[in-house]
Coordinates of C-alpha atoms in Angstrom, one line a residue:
M1 CA 0.4 118.4 112.3
M2 CA -0.3 115.2 114.3
E3 CA 2.6 115.9 116.7
V4 CA 1.3 119.4 117.4
R5 CA -2.3 118.2 118.0
Q6 CA -1.0 115.6 120.5
R7 CA 1.1 118.2 122.3
M8 CA -1.9 120.6 122.6
R9 CA -4.2 117.9 124.0
R10 CA -1.8 117.6 126.9
F11 CA -1.8 121.4 127.5
R12 CA -5.5 122.1 126.8
F13 CA -7.0 122.8 130.2
F14 CA -4.7 120.6 132.2
G15 CA -7.2 118.5 134.2
I16 CA -8.5 119.8 137.5
K17 CA -8.1 116.4 139.1
D18 CA -4.4 116.6 138.3
T19 CA -3.7 120.2 139.4
I20 CA -6.0 121.2 142.3
G21 CA -5.8 120.0 145.8
M22 CA -2.5 118.2 145.3
K23 CA 0.4 120.0 146.9
G24 CA 3.6 120.1 144.9
V25 CA 1.9 118.6 141.7
A26 CA 3.3 121.3 139.4
H27 CA 6.6 120.2 138.0
V28 CA 9.5 122.5 138.9
T29 CA 11.3 123.7 135.8
K30 CA 14.0 126.3 135.1
P31 CA 12.4 128.7 132.7
I32 CA 14.5 130.5 130.1
V33 CA 13.6 133.9 128.7
N34 CA 14.4 133.3 125.0
K35 CA 13.6 136.9 123.9
I36 CA 12.6 140.2 125.5
L37 CA 10.1 142.2 123.5
T38 CA 9.0 145.8 123.8
G39 CA 7.0 148.2 121.7
K40 CA 5.3 151.6 121.5
V41 CA 1.6 152.2 121.1
K42 CA 0.5 152.3 117.4
Q43 CA -2.6 153.8 115.8
M44 CA -4.1 151.9 113.0
G45 CA -7.3 151.7 110.8
R46 CA -9.3 154.0 108.7
P47 CA -12.1 156.3 109.9
D48 CA -14.1 155.7 106.8
A49 CA -13.9 151.9 106.9
K50 CA -17.2 150.0 106.6
D51 CA -15.7 146.8 108.1
R52 CA -15.5 147.2 111.8
M53 CA -12.2 145.3 111.8
N54 CA -10.7 148.0 109.7
R55 CA -11.8 151.0 111.8
P56 CA -9.4 153.1 113.9
W57 CA -7.8 151.4 117.0
E58 CA -4.7 151.7 119.0
S59 CA -2.6 149.1 120.8
G60 CA 0.8 148.2 122.2
I61 CA 0.5 144.6 120.9
F62 CA 3.1 145.2 118.3
K63 CA 6.5 144.3 119.9
N64 CA 10.0 144.1 118.7
V65 CA 13.0 142.1 120.0
A66 CA 14.9 144.2 122.5
D67 CA 18.6 143.4 122.6
G68 CA 21.0 143.6 125.6
K69 CA 20.0 144.0 129.3
R70 CA 16.8 145.9 130.0
W71 CA 15.7 147.7 133.1
V72 CA 12.8 145.8 134.7
G73 CA 10.7 148.4 136.6
H74 CA 7.7 148.0 138.8
E75 CA 5.4 148.6 135.8
G76 CA 7.5 146.6 133.3
F77 CA 10.3 147.5 130.8
T78 CA 10.9 151.2 130.6
D79 CA 10.7 151.2 126.8
D80 CA 7.4 149.3 126.6
E81 CA 4.0 150.9 126.3
V82 CA 0.3 149.9 126.6
A83 CA -2.7 151.7 125.1
D84 CA -5.5 150.7 127.4
K85 CA -4.1 151.3 130.9
K86 CA -7.3 150.2 132.5
S87 CA -7.1 146.6 131.1
H88 CA -3.3 146.3 130.5
G89 CA -0.2 147.1 132.3
G90 CA 0.1 148.3 135.9
P91 CA 1.9 146.7 138.8
H92 CA 0.0 143.4 138.6
K93 CA 0.5 143.1 134.8
A94 CA 4.0 144.5 134.5
L95 CA 5.3 141.7 132.3
F96 CA 3.4 139.4 130.0
A97 CA 5.0 136.0 129.4
Y98 CA 4.1 133.5 126.7
P99 CA 5.6 130.2 125.7
A100 CA 7.2 130.3 122.3
K101 CA 6.2 126.7 121.5
H102 CA 2.5 127.6 121.6
Y103 CA 2.7 129.4 118.3
A104 CA 3.0 126.1 116.5
Y105 CA -0.6 125.4 117.6
W106 CA -1.9 128.7 116.3
R107 CA -0.2 128.2 113.0
E108 CA -0.7 124.5 112.4
V109 CA -4.0 123.8 114.1
E110 CA -5.8 127.2 114.0
Q111 CA -4.1 128.0 110.6
I112 CA -3.1 131.6 111.5
D113 CA -0.2 131.5 109.1
D114 CA 1.4 134.9 109.9
I115 CA 1.6 134.5 113.7
G116 CA 4.9 134.0 115.5
V117 CA 6.8 135.0 118.6
G118 CA 5.5 138.4 119.8
G119 CA 2.2 137.9 118.0
F120 CA 0.1 138.2 121.2
G121 CA 2.1 141.2 122.6
E122 CA 4.2 139.3 125.1
N123 CA 7.2 140.9 126.8
L124 CA 8.9 137.6 127.6
S125 CA 9.1 134.8 125.1
M126 CA 9.5 131.7 127.3
A127 CA 11.1 128.2 127.0
R128 CA 10.9 125.4 129.5
A129 CA 7.7 126.8 131.0
D130 CA 4.0 126.6 130.3
E131 CA 0.6 126.8 132.0
S132 CA 1.0 123.4 133.7
T133 CA 4.4 124.2 135.3
V134 CA 3.9 127.9 136.4
C135 CA 1.8 128.7 139.5
I136 CA 0.2 131.7 141.0
G137 CA 2.7 133.3 143.4
D138 CA 5.8 131.7 141.8
T139 CA 8.6 134.0 142.6
Y140 CA 11.7 134.1 140.4
R141 CA 15.1 135.8 140.3
F142 CA 15.4 137.1 136.7
G143 CA 18.8 138.8 136.3
D144 CA 19.0 141.4 139.0
S145 CA 15.2 141.6 139.3
I146 CA 12.7 139.5 141.3
I147 CA 9.4 138.9 139.7
Q148 CA 6.2 137.0 140.8
V149 CA 3.4 135.4 138.9
S150 CA 0.1 137.3 139.5
Q151 CA -2.5 135.9 137.1
P152 CA -3.2 134.1 133.8
R153 CA -3.8 136.5 130.9
R154 CA -7.5 137.1 130.1
P155 CA -7.4 137.8 126.3
C156 CA -9.2 140.8 124.9
W157 CA -10.4 141.7 121.4
K158 CA -7.1 143.1 120.1
P159 CA -5.3 139.9 119.0
A160 CA -8.5 139.2 117.0
R161 CA -8.2 142.6 115.3
R162 CA -4.5 142.1 114.6
F163 CA -5.0 138.6 113.0
R164 CA -8.5 139.2 111.7
V165 CA -10.0 136.2 113.6
M166 CA -13.2 137.4 115.2
D167 CA -13.4 134.8 118.0
L168 CA -9.6 134.6 118.7
A169 CA -10.0 135.7 122.3
L170 CA -12.4 132.8 122.9
K171 CA -10.0 130.4 121.1
I172 CA -7.2 131.5 123.3
Q173 CA -9.1 131.1 126.6
N174 CA -10.7 127.8 125.5
S175 CA -7.3 126.4 124.4
G176 CA -5.8 127.1 127.8
L177 CA -2.8 128.6 126.0
T178 CA -3.2 132.0 127.6
G179 CA 0.2 132.9 129.0
W180 CA 0.6 134.7 132.4
Y181 CA 1.6 138.0 134.0
Y182 CA 4.3 138.9 136.5
R183 CA 4.5 141.7 139.0
V184 CA 7.9 143.1 139.8
L185 CA 9.0 142.8 143.5
Q186 CA 12.5 144.0 143.0
E187 CA 13.7 146.2 140.1
G188 CA 16.9 145.5 138.2
Y189 CA 18.5 144.7 134.9
A190 CA 17.8 141.4 133.0
G191 CA 18.3 140.1 129.5
A192 CA 17.3 137.5 127.0
G193 CA 18.9 134.1 127.3
M194 CA 18.8 134.2 131.1
E195 CA 17.5 131.3 133.2
M196 CA 15.0 132.2 135.8
E197 CA 15.7 130.9 139.3
L198 CA 12.6 129.8 141.3
I199 CA 12.9 131.1 144.9
D200 CA 9.4 130.6 146.2
R201 CA 6.3 128.5 145.3
P202 CA 3.5 129.2 147.9
Y203 CA 0.7 127.8 145.8
P204 CA 1.9 124.6 144.0
E205 CA -1.7 123.5 143.5
W206 CA -2.7 126.6 141.6
T207 CA -1.0 126.3 138.3
I208 CA -2.0 128.7 135.5
A209 CA -3.9 125.8 133.9
A210 CA -5.8 125.1 137.0
S211 CA -6.7 128.8 137.5
N212 CA -7.9 129.0 133.9
E213 CA -10.1 126.0 134.4
V214 CA -11.8 127.5 137.4
M215 CA -12.4 130.8 135.6
Y216 CA -13.7 129.4 132.3
V217 CA -14.8 125.7 132.7
K218 CA -15.7 124.9 136.4
K219 CA -17.9 128.0 136.7
R220 CA -20.5 126.3 138.9
D221 CA -17.9 125.0 141.4
L222 CA -18.1 127.7 144.0
Q223 CA -15.8 125.9 146.3
L224 CA -13.0 126.0 143.8
A225 CA -13.7 129.6 143.1
E226 CA -13.5 130.4 146.8
Q227 CA -10.3 128.5 147.2
L228 CA -8.7 130.4 144.2
A229 CA -10.0 133.7 145.3
S230 CA -8.4 133.2 148.8
C231 CA -4.9 133.1 147.3
E232 CA -3.3 136.2 148.7
L233 CA -1.0 136.6 145.7
L234 CA -3.7 136.4 143.1
A235 CA -4.1 139.7 141.2
P236 CA -7.0 141.9 142.5
N237 CA -8.9 141.8 139.2
W238 CA -9.1 138.0 139.3
K239 CA -10.2 138.2 142.9
R240 CA -13.0 140.6 142.0
S241 CA -14.3 138.4 139.2
L242 CA -14.3 135.3 141.4
N243 CA -15.9 137.1 144.3
K244 CA -18.6 138.5 142.0
R245 CA -19.3 134.9 141.0
L246 CA -19.5 133.8 144.7
S247 CA -22.0 136.6 145.4
G248 CA -24.3 135.2 142.7
R249 CA -23.8 138.1 140.2
Q250 CA -23.5 137.2 136.6
S251 CA -21.0 138.9 134.2
S252 CA -20.6 138.8 130.5
D253 CA -17.3 138.4 128.6
E254 CA -18.8 139.8 125.4
K255 CA -17.2 143.3 125.7
R256 CA -13.8 141.8 126.5
V257 CA -13.6 139.2 123.8
Y258 CA -15.3 141.1 121.0
G259 CA -15.0 144.8 121.9
P260 CA -15.7 147.0 118.9
N261 CA -15.0 144.2 116.4
K262 CA -18.6 143.0 116.6
A263 CA -21.8 145.1 116.3

């Protein structure tokens, strides 16, 4: 337990002073895709349930390990599905990546006993990569495909429903252990066990950790928000959120993090 807590202190919102405004600060690693996971949309719940957490819902969060090489298309793996196409999937969220080592934190610190690889609906279970070593715009050769980091994941209410932890979305974003999305620049076949080759890093100062801190912690620092929003390769939905902040408009995360789980 102590080892897990010490490791998580290092990952939890990697300090702004260490990640922003310092070119080349993000350590270059050679990520490995341990597992590829895909799944179909499932319908769950009971119409007559009194507990909101037991009412009908559908999600593509339930993934299974996919063996062999898979076709990586512009909107992800061909045998993968998402339920809410407005909030998930699409060209800027084609592949969701999550470090396998993070699940030790969710089991041992947050005491979600039944959580493991695939629990948050990731497509790529990663090793040798985390939020402090992956940057917006990082472009990798993955098998025959070429993929590019587009944004951190902004967690919604569905992991909370799956694991019956009401504020799980907030726990995910506050921990900084969010994972990230890739867009697909070049389609091709790729498989588990492959090492990714970094071929471009245009924004070494904008790690996933630094981006999360601007979004969730340094909300009053408009200069940082403007700098992040100016990244050409940042996903459009993140740009919209940051530009809304820059215009002085307030937005609530209530619907995203609690959804129908909370009255």
